PDB file of C-alpha atoms in Angstrom:
ATOM      1  CA  LEU A   1     -70.579-162.354 -78.933  1.00  0.00           C
ATOM      2  CA  ALA A   2     -74.157-162.791 -80.177  1.00  0.00           C
ATOM      3  CA  SER A   3     -74.624-165.863 -77.965  1.00  0.00           C
ATOM      4  CA  THR A   4     -73.177-164.088 -74.920  1.00  0.00           C
ATOM      5  CA  VAL A   5     -75.258-160.949 -75.476  1.00  0.00           C
ATOM      6  CA  PHE A   6     -78.433-162.999 -75.861  1.00  0.00           C
ATOM      7  CA  ASN A   7     -77.856-165.103 -72.735  1.00  0.00           C
ATOM      8  CA  GLY A   8     -76.891-162.098 -70.617  1.00  0.00           C
ATOM      9  CA  CYS A   9     -79.807-159.948 -71.766  1.00  0.00           C
ATOM     10  CA  TRP A  10     -82.241-162.866 -71.421  1.00  0.00           C
ATOM     11  CA  THR A  11     -81.302-163.946 -67.888  1.00  0.00           C
ATOM     12  CA  LEU A  12     -80.214-160.862 -65.914  1.00  0.00           C
ATOM     13  CA  PRO A  13     -83.544-158.933 -66.086  1.00  0.00           C
ATOM     14  CA  GLN A  14     -85.383-162.017 -64.822  1.00  0.00           C
ATOM     15  CA  LEU A  15     -84.011-161.476 -61.298  1.00  0.00           C
ATOM     16  CA  PHE A  16     -85.687-158.071 -61.106  1.00  0.00           C
ATOM     17  CA  VAL A  17     -88.896-159.194 -62.848  1.00  0.00           C
ATOM     18  CA  ALA A  18     -89.263-162.131 -60.458  1.00  0.00           C
ATOM     19  CA  HIS A  19     -88.790-159.733 -57.539  1.00  0.00           C
ATOM     20  CA  LEU A  20     -91.373-157.341 -59.023  1.00  0.00           C
ATOM     21  CA  LEU A  21     -93.975-160.088 -59.539  1.00  0.00           C
ATOM     22  CA  THR A  22     -93.708-161.540 -56.028  1.00  0.00           C
ATOM     23  CA  GLY A  23     -97.101-161.276 -54.347  1.00  0.00           C
ATOM     24  CA  LYS A  24     -98.902-160.061 -57.488  1.00  0.00           C
ATOM     25  CA  PRO A  25    -102.176-161.917 -58.217  1.00  0.00           C
ATOM     26  CA  ARG A  26    -101.815-161.579 -62.023  1.00  0.00           C
ATOM     27  CA  LYS A  27     -98.628-161.977 -64.029  1.00  0.00           C
ATOM     28  CA  LYS A  28     -99.963-162.030 -67.586  1.00  0.00           C
ATOM     29  CA  PRO A  29     -99.999-158.203 -68.025  1.00  0.00           C
ATOM     30  CA  VAL A  30     -96.202-158.146 -67.600  1.00  0.00           C
ATOM     31  CA  MET A  31     -95.858-160.894 -70.217  1.00  0.00           C
ATOM     32  CA  LEU A  32     -98.040-158.970 -72.680  1.00  0.00           C
ATOM     33  CA  ALA A  33     -96.130-155.746 -72.020  1.00  0.00           C
ATOM     34  CA  ALA A  34     -92.963-157.455 -73.282  1.00  0.00           C
ATOM     35  CA  MET A  35     -94.526-158.684 -76.537  1.00  0.00           C
ATOM     36  CA  PRO A  36     -93.617-155.614 -78.710  1.00  0.00           C
ATOM     37  CA  GLY A  37     -89.987-156.770 -78.588  1.00  0.00           C
ATOM     38  CA  ARG A  38     -90.915-159.543 -81.017  1.00  0.00           C
ATOM     39  CA  VAL A  39     -90.955-157.138 -83.972  1.00  0.00           C
ATOM     40  CA  LEU A  40     -87.204-156.473 -83.672  1.00  0.00           C
ATOM     41  CA  PRO A  41     -86.095-159.326 -85.997  1.00  0.00           C
ATOM     42  CA  LEU A  42     -88.135-157.615 -88.713  1.00  0.00           C
ATOM     43  CA  VAL A  43     -86.256-154.351 -88.041  1.00  0.00           C
ATOM     44  CA  ILE A  44     -82.970-156.170 -88.693  1.00  0.00           C
ATOM     45  CA  ALA A  45     -84.364-157.671 -91.909  1.00  0.00           C
ATOM     46  CA  ILE A  46     -85.535-154.273 -93.169  1.00  0.00           C
ATOM     47  CA  ALA A  47     -82.155-152.701 -92.352  1.00  0.00           C
ATOM     48  CA  LEU A  48     -80.338-155.372 -94.379  1.00  0.00           C
ATOM     49  CA  TRP A  49     -82.697-155.040 -97.313  1.00  0.00           C
ATOM     50  CA  THR A  50     -82.390-151.241 -97.403  1.00  0.00           C
ATOM     51  CA  GLY A  51     -78.607-151.337 -97.696  1.00  0.00           C
ATOM     52  CA  LEU A  52     -77.316-150.899 -94.139  1.00  0.00           C
ATOM     53  CA  GLY A  53     -75.348-154.130 -94.609  1.00  0.00           C
ATOM     54  CA  ARG A  54     -72.909-152.130 -96.763  1.00  0.00           C
ATOM     55  CA  HIS A  55     -71.915-150.213 -93.595  1.00  0.00           C
ATOM     56  CA  PRO A  56     -70.605-152.919 -91.226  1.00  0.00           C
ATOM     57  CA  THR A  57     -70.184-150.797 -88.093  1.00  0.00           C
ATOM     58  CA  SER A  58     -73.661-149.289 -88.270  1.00  0.00           C
ATOM     59  CA  MET A  59     -75.165-152.680 -89.120  1.00  0.00           C
ATOM     60  CA  LEU A  60     -73.467-154.354 -86.153  1.00  0.00           C
ATOM     61  CA  ILE A  61     -74.618-151.615 -83.763  1.00  0.00           C
ATOM     62  CA  LEU A  62     -78.206-151.974 -84.985  1.00  0.00           C
ATOM     63  CA  PHE A  63     -78.027-155.770 -84.902  1.00  0.00           C
ATOM     64  CA  PHE A  64     -76.715-156.041 -81.334  1.00  0.00           C
ATOM     65  CA  THR A  65     -79.119-153.355 -80.118  1.00  0.00           C
ATOM     66  CA  CYS A  66     -82.139-155.133 -81.607  1.00  0.00           C
ATOM     67  CA  PHE A  67     -80.845-158.575 -80.644  1.00  0.00           C
ATOM     68  CA  GLY A  68     -80.199-157.506 -77.050  1.00  0.00           C
ATOM     69  CA  LEU A  69     -83.569-155.761 -76.683  1.00  0.00           C
ATOM     70  CA  PHE A  70     -85.309-158.816 -78.133  1.00  0.00           C
ATOM     71  CA  ALA A  71     -83.546-161.034 -75.586  1.00  0.00           C
ATOM     72  CA  ILE A  72     -84.553-158.682 -72.745  1.00  0.00           C
ATOM     73  CA  SER A  73     -88.208-158.652 -73.814  1.00  0.00           C
ATOM     74  CA  ASP A  74     -88.263-162.440 -74.207  1.00  0.00           C
ATOM     75  CA  GLY A  75     -86.567-162.914 -70.833  1.00  0.00           C
ATOM     76  CA  VAL A  76     -89.048-160.595 -69.120  1.00  0.00           C
ATOM     77  CA  ALA A  77     -91.986-162.456 -70.698  1.00  0.00           C
ATOM     78  CA  SER A  78     -90.619-165.860 -69.709  1.00  0.00           C
ATOM     79  CA  VAL A  79     -90.896-165.209 -65.941  1.00  0.00           C
ATOM     80  CA  PRO A  80     -94.704-164.758 -65.851  1.00  0.00           C
ATOM     81  CA  TRP A  81     -95.031-167.475 -68.529  1.00  0.00           C
ATOM     82  CA  TYR A  82     -93.306-170.059 -66.316  1.00  0.00           C
ATOM     83  CA  ASP A  83     -95.383-168.928 -63.339  1.00  0.00           C
ATOM     84  CA  ILE A  84     -98.631-169.399 -65.287  1.00  0.00           C
ATOM     85  CA  LEU A  85     -97.377-172.740 -66.587  1.00  0.00           C
ATOM     86  CA  GLY A  86     -96.695-173.901 -63.041  1.00  0.00           C
ATOM     87  CA  ARG A  87    -100.252-173.062 -62.009  1.00  0.00           C
ATOM     88  CA  THR A  88    -101.963-174.661 -65.008  1.00  0.00           C
ATOM     89  CA  ILE A  89     -99.979-177.843 -65.762  1.00  0.00           C
ATOM     90  CA  PRO A  90     -99.795-180.549 -63.028  1.00  0.00           C
ATOM     91  CA  ALA A  91     -96.254-181.444 -61.991  1.00  0.00           C
ATOM     92  CA  ASN A  92     -96.589-185.051 -63.182  1.00  0.00           C
ATOM     93  CA  ARG A  93     -97.402-183.881 -66.723  1.00  0.00           C
ATOM     94  CA  ARG A  94     -94.804-181.161 -67.245  1.00  0.00           C
ATOM     95  CA  GLY A  95     -91.984-183.504 -68.248  1.00  0.00           C
ATOM     96  CA  ARG A  96     -94.086-185.177 -70.916  1.00  0.00           C
ATOM     97  CA  LEU A  97     -95.387-181.805 -72.104  1.00  0.00           C
ATOM     98  CA  PHE A  98     -91.895-180.367 -72.580  1.00  0.00           C
ATOM     99  CA  GLY A  99     -90.433-183.603 -73.911  1.00  0.00           C
ATOM    100  CA  THR A 100     -93.156-184.012 -76.531  1.00  0.00           C
ATOM    101  CA  SER A 101     -93.145-180.344 -77.545  1.00  0.00           C
ATOM    102  CA  GLN A 102     -89.343-180.255 -77.876  1.00  0.00           C
ATOM    103  CA  ALA A 103     -89.371-183.448 -79.962  1.00  0.00           C
ATOM    104  CA  ILE A 104     -91.970-181.910 -82.306  1.00  0.00           C
ATOM    105  CA  ILE A 105     -89.990-178.663 -82.446  1.00  0.00           C
ATOM    106  CA  GLY A 106     -86.889-180.724 -83.223  1.00  0.00           C
ATOM    107  CA  LEU A 107     -88.553-182.443 -86.167  1.00  0.00           C
ATOM    108  CA  LEU A 108     -89.557-179.054 -87.533  1.00  0.00           C
ATOM    109  CA  GLY A 109     -86.048-177.807 -86.778  1.00  0.00           C
ATOM    110  CA  ILE A 110     -84.526-180.335 -89.163  1.00  0.00           C
ATOM    111  CA  GLY A 111     -86.599-178.781 -91.927  1.00  0.00           C
ATOM    112  CA  VAL A 112     -85.467-175.336 -90.776  1.00  0.00           C
ATOM    113  CA  GLY A 113     -81.840-176.455 -90.943  1.00  0.00           C
ATOM    114  CA  ALA A 114     -82.342-177.652 -94.504  1.00  0.00           C
ATOM    115  CA  LEU A 115     -83.974-174.328 -95.397  1.00  0.00           C
ATOM    116  CA  VAL A 116     -81.085-172.354 -93.863  1.00  0.00           C
ATOM    117  CA  THR A 117     -78.625-174.447 -95.878  1.00  0.00           C
ATOM    118  CA  LEU A 118     -80.563-173.774 -99.074  1.00  0.00           C
ATOM    119  CA  ILE A 119     -80.880-170.015 -98.493  1.00  0.00           C
ATOM    120  CA  LEU A 120     -77.194-169.537 -97.598  1.00  0.00           C
ATOM    121  CA  ALA A 121     -76.073-171.653-100.571  1.00  0.00           C
ATOM    122  CA  ARG A 122     -78.198-169.878-103.165  1.00  0.00           C
ATOM    123  CA  GLN A 123     -78.215-166.266-102.017  1.00  0.00           C
ATOM    124  CA  ALA A 124     -75.373-163.957-101.004  1.00  0.00           C
ATOM    125  CA  PHE A 125     -75.192-161.568 -98.054  1.00  0.00           C
ATOM    126  CA  PRO A 126     -77.081-159.384 -97.229  1.00  0.00           C
ATOM    127  CA  GLY A 127     -80.122-160.847 -98.997  1.00  0.00           C
ATOM    128  CA  SER A 128     -79.709-164.291 -97.414  1.00  0.00           C
ATOM    129  CA  TYR A 129     -79.595-162.950 -93.869  1.00  0.00           C
ATOM    130  CA  ALA A 130     -82.381-160.467 -94.510  1.00  0.00           C
ATOM    131  CA  LEU A 131     -84.580-163.382 -95.587  1.00  0.00           C
ATOM    132  CA  LEU A 132     -83.593-165.444 -92.519  1.00  0.00           C
ATOM    133  CA  PHE A 133     -84.421-162.588 -90.130  1.00  0.00           C
ATOM    134  CA  LEU A 134     -87.715-162.027 -91.953  1.00  0.00           C
ATOM    135  CA  LEU A 135     -88.645-165.695 -91.550  1.00  0.00           C
ATOM    136  CA  TRP A 136     -87.674-165.532 -87.864  1.00  0.00           C
ATOM    137  CA  GLY A 137     -89.922-162.517 -87.282  1.00  0.00           C
ATOM    138  CA  VAL A 138     -92.856-164.043 -89.167  1.00  0.00           C
ATOM    139  CA  SER A 139     -92.506-167.342 -87.285  1.00  0.00           C
ATOM    140  CA  LEU A 140     -93.004-165.477 -83.989  1.00  0.00           C
ATOM    141  CA  LEU A 141     -96.475-164.239 -84.946  1.00  0.00           C
ATOM    142  CA  PRO A 142     -98.458-167.459 -84.178  1.00  0.00           C
ATOM    143  CA  SER A 143     -96.874-167.859 -80.733  1.00  0.00           C
ATOM    144  CA  THR A 144     -97.453-164.167 -79.970  1.00  0.00           C
ATOM    145  CA  ALA A 145    -101.157-164.629 -80.738  1.00  0.00           C
ATOM    146  CA  ALA A 146    -101.237-167.804 -78.631  1.00  0.00           C
ATOM    147  CA  LEU A 147     -99.606-166.065 -75.658  1.00  0.00           C
ATOM    148  CA  SER A 148    -102.110-163.208 -75.830  1.00  0.00           C
ATOM    149  CA  LEU A 149    -104.957-165.755 -75.627  1.00  0.00           C
ATOM    150  CA  LEU A 150    -103.394-167.676 -72.741  1.00  0.00           C
ATOM    151  CA  TRP A 151    -105.742-168.123 -69.789  1.00  0.00           C
ATOM    152  CA  GLU A 152    -104.244-167.219 -66.427  1.00  0.00           C
ATOM    153  CA  PRO A 153    -105.911-168.970 -63.483  1.00  0.00           C
ATOM    154  CA  PRO A 154    -106.563-166.806 -60.445  1.00  0.00           C
ATOM    155  CA  ALA A 155    -103.885-166.999 -57.775  1.00  0.00           C
ATOM    156  CA  ALA A 156    -104.625-166.800 -54.067  1.00  0.00           C
ATOM    157  CA  VAL A 157    -102.204-164.161 -52.833  1.00  0.00           C
ATOM    158  CA  ASP A 158    -101.406-163.164 -49.275  1.00  0.00           C
ATOM    159  CA  HIS A 159    -100.185-159.590 -49.756  1.00  0.00           C
ATOM    160  CA  ALA A 160     -98.474-159.496 -46.358  1.00  0.00           C
ATOM    161  CA  GLU A 161     -96.673-162.751 -47.115  1.00  0.00           C
ATOM    162  CA  GLY A 162     -95.806-161.454 -50.575  1.00  0.00           C
ATOM    163  CA  ALA A 163     -94.260-158.318 -49.096  1.00  0.00           C
ATOM    164  CA  ARG A 164     -92.171-160.384 -46.671  1.00  0.00           C
ATOM    165  CA  ALA A 165     -91.082-162.691 -49.491  1.00  0.00           C
ATOM    166  CA  ALA A 166     -90.116-159.726 -51.666  1.00  0.00           C
ATOM    167  CA  ARG A 167     -87.893-158.332 -48.916  1.00  0.00           C
ATOM    168  CA  GLY A 168     -86.182-161.624 -48.109  1.00  0.00           C
ATOM    169  CA  TRP A 169     -85.932-163.351 -51.484  1.00  0.00           C
ATOM    170  CA  MET A 170     -82.157-163.043 -51.830  1.00  0.00           C
ATOM    171  CA  LYS A 171     -81.574-164.472 -48.356  1.00  0.00           C
ATOM    172  CA  ARG A 172     -83.823-167.440 -49.144  1.00  0.00           C
ATOM    173  CA  VAL A 173     -81.904-168.066 -52.364  1.00  0.00           C
ATOM    174  CA  ALA A 174     -78.602-167.965 -50.474  1.00  0.00           C
ATOM    175  CA  ARG A 175     -79.872-170.475 -47.885  1.00  0.00           C
ATOM    176  CA  ASP A 176     -81.442-172.908 -50.364  1.00  0.00           C
ATOM    177  CA  ARG A 177     -78.726-175.523 -51.027  1.00  0.00           C
ATOM    178  CA  THR A 178     -80.738-177.345 -53.709  1.00  0.00           C
ATOM    179  CA  PHE A 179     -81.309-174.095 -55.579  1.00  0.00           C
ATOM    180  CA  ARG A 180     -77.610-173.183 -55.311  1.00  0.00           C
ATOM    181  CA  ARG A 181     -76.603-176.551 -56.774  1.00  0.00           C
ATOM    182  CA  LEU A 182     -79.095-176.105 -59.612  1.00  0.00           C
ATOM    183  CA  MET A 183     -77.690-172.654 -60.402  1.00  0.00           C
ATOM    184  CA  LEU A 184     -74.109-173.969 -60.273  1.00  0.00           C
ATOM    185  CA  CYS A 185     -74.978-176.707 -62.786  1.00  0.00           C
ATOM    186  CA  ARG A 186     -76.649-174.179 -65.094  1.00  0.00           C
ATOM    187  CA  ILE A 187     -73.592-171.887 -64.913  1.00  0.00           C
ATOM    188  CA  LEU A 188     -71.259-174.779 -65.790  1.00  0.00           C
ATOM    189  CA  PHE A 189     -73.475-175.803 -68.708  1.00  0.00           C
ATOM    190  CA  SER A 190     -73.531-172.209 -69.911  1.00  0.00           C
ATOM    191  CA  ILE A 191     -69.732-171.970 -69.750  1.00  0.00           C
ATOM    192  CA  ALA A 192     -69.487-175.143 -71.844  1.00  0.00           C
ATOM    193  CA  GLY A 193     -72.056-173.685 -74.233  1.00  0.00           C
ATOM    194  CA  LEU A 194     -69.840-170.644 -74.897  1.00  0.00           C
ATOM    195  CA  ALA A 195     -67.842-172.818 -77.283  1.00  0.00           C
ATOM    196  CA  THR A 196     -70.832-173.861 -79.395  1.00  0.00           C
ATOM    197  CA  PRO A 197     -71.009-170.822 -81.757  1.00  0.00           C
ATOM    198  CA  PHE A 198     -67.320-171.216 -82.656  1.00  0.00           C
ATOM    199  CA  TYR A 199     -67.735-174.575 -84.389  1.00  0.00           C
ATOM    200  CA  ALA A 200     -69.497-172.999 -87.357  1.00  0.00           C
ATOM    201  CA  VAL A 201     -66.989-170.131 -87.496  1.00  0.00           C
ATOM    202  CA  HIS A 202     -64.071-172.586 -87.422  1.00  0.00           C
ATOM    203  CA  ALA A 203     -65.649-174.746 -90.133  1.00  0.00           C
ATOM    204  CA  VAL A 204     -65.984-171.781 -92.494  1.00  0.00           C
ATOM    205  CA  ASP A 205     -62.820-169.786 -91.679  1.00  0.00           C
ATOM    206  CA  ALA A 206     -60.267-172.503 -90.852  1.00  0.00           C
ATOM    207  CA  LEU A 207     -61.531-175.588 -92.712  1.00  0.00           C
ATOM    208  CA  GLY A 208     -62.736-173.714 -95.785  1.00  0.00           C
ATOM    209  CA  LEU A 209     -66.226-175.252 -95.760  1.00  0.00           C
ATOM    210  CA  PRO A 210     -69.082-173.313 -97.426  1.00  0.00           C
ATOM    211  CA  GLU A 211     -71.201-170.962 -95.318  1.00  0.00           C
ATOM    212  CA  SER A 212     -74.195-173.236 -95.934  1.00  0.00           C
ATOM    213  CA  ILE A 213     -72.596-175.769 -93.543  1.00  0.00           C
ATOM    214  CA  VAL A 214     -74.293-173.780 -90.748  1.00  0.00           C
ATOM    215  CA  GLY A 215     -77.604-175.354 -91.769  1.00  0.00           C
ATOM    216  CA  THR A 216     -76.061-178.824 -91.510  1.00  0.00           C
ATOM    217  CA  PHE A 217     -74.907-178.055 -87.968  1.00  0.00           C
ATOM    218  CA  VAL A 218     -78.464-176.988 -87.100  1.00  0.00           C
ATOM    219  CA  ILE A 219     -79.804-180.302 -88.438  1.00  0.00           C
ATOM    220  CA  ALA A 220     -77.255-182.363 -86.452  1.00  0.00           C
ATOM    221  CA  GLN A 221     -77.862-180.470 -83.223  1.00  0.00           C
ATOM    222  CA  THR A 222     -81.633-180.669 -83.661  1.00  0.00           C
ATOM    223  CA  ALA A 223     -81.613-184.402 -84.418  1.00  0.00           C
ATOM    224  CA  ALA A 224     -79.726-185.076 -81.190  1.00  0.00           C
ATOM    225  CA  SER A 225     -82.137-182.886 -79.208  1.00  0.00           C
ATOM    226  CA  ILE A 226     -85.126-184.873 -80.518  1.00  0.00           C
ATOM    227  CA  VAL A 227     -83.760-188.096 -79.054  1.00  0.00           C
ATOM    228  CA  GLY A 228     -82.825-186.434 -75.763  1.00  0.00           C
ATOM    229  CA  SER A 229     -86.149-184.593 -75.397  1.00  0.00           C
ATOM    230  CA  ALA A 230     -88.275-187.648 -76.136  1.00  0.00           C
ATOM    231  CA  ALA A 231     -86.401-189.813 -73.635  1.00  0.00           C
ATOM    232  CA  LEU A 232     -85.734-187.326 -70.804  1.00  0.00           C
ATOM    233  CA  GLY A 233     -89.217-185.785 -70.996  1.00  0.00           C
ATOM    234  CA  PHE A 234     -90.846-189.070 -70.003  1.00  0.00           C
ATOM    235  CA  ILE A 235     -88.117-189.938 -67.488  1.00  0.00           C
TER     236      ILE A 235
END
């Protein structure tokens, strides 16, 4: 459910944000307006530490509310971020940029997986999860500062053209065969991805493995992504 809530809340608002930003000369203000959502992991951590974890229903309501709102804010911010990226990074460098950055993130992710394994093995709920959410919230601070300092190049905007594009964007999407095929592939990948969260649940509930096995899954998944990112980024 957490995976489904995150993906739904992250993607659906982007349709409306993209429509809103069409024809606007500056997109960064919308990205900055979504930044307060990054404090929500800390709210979850505080709730766990103050004892709300002893009340499962209330804790789940708070968790999914904060998790969903975080996904919405991150999804809203991603639309102007990709637009700015497209105007600042030449097309022939984007693949290498993403491939290299994802490989570096993957290397760091292996360390994160080991840390998750250690925390879950040595500390019981709710303290273990409170610590994980705290670390997640703290890790967002450097990127939040970096995004606020991001330089947005000026965009030449034809307001009349922007207004026409805003009115006819759905028709253009429907007529664009390449775009439709891209969206179909993404939907199929997402459907396949629905199974991913259940591997950890099955390992713990059905196979009787310790909860710390989640960290091992993170390491395995991250190691594979390093190889894929490094190769496909340059391709």
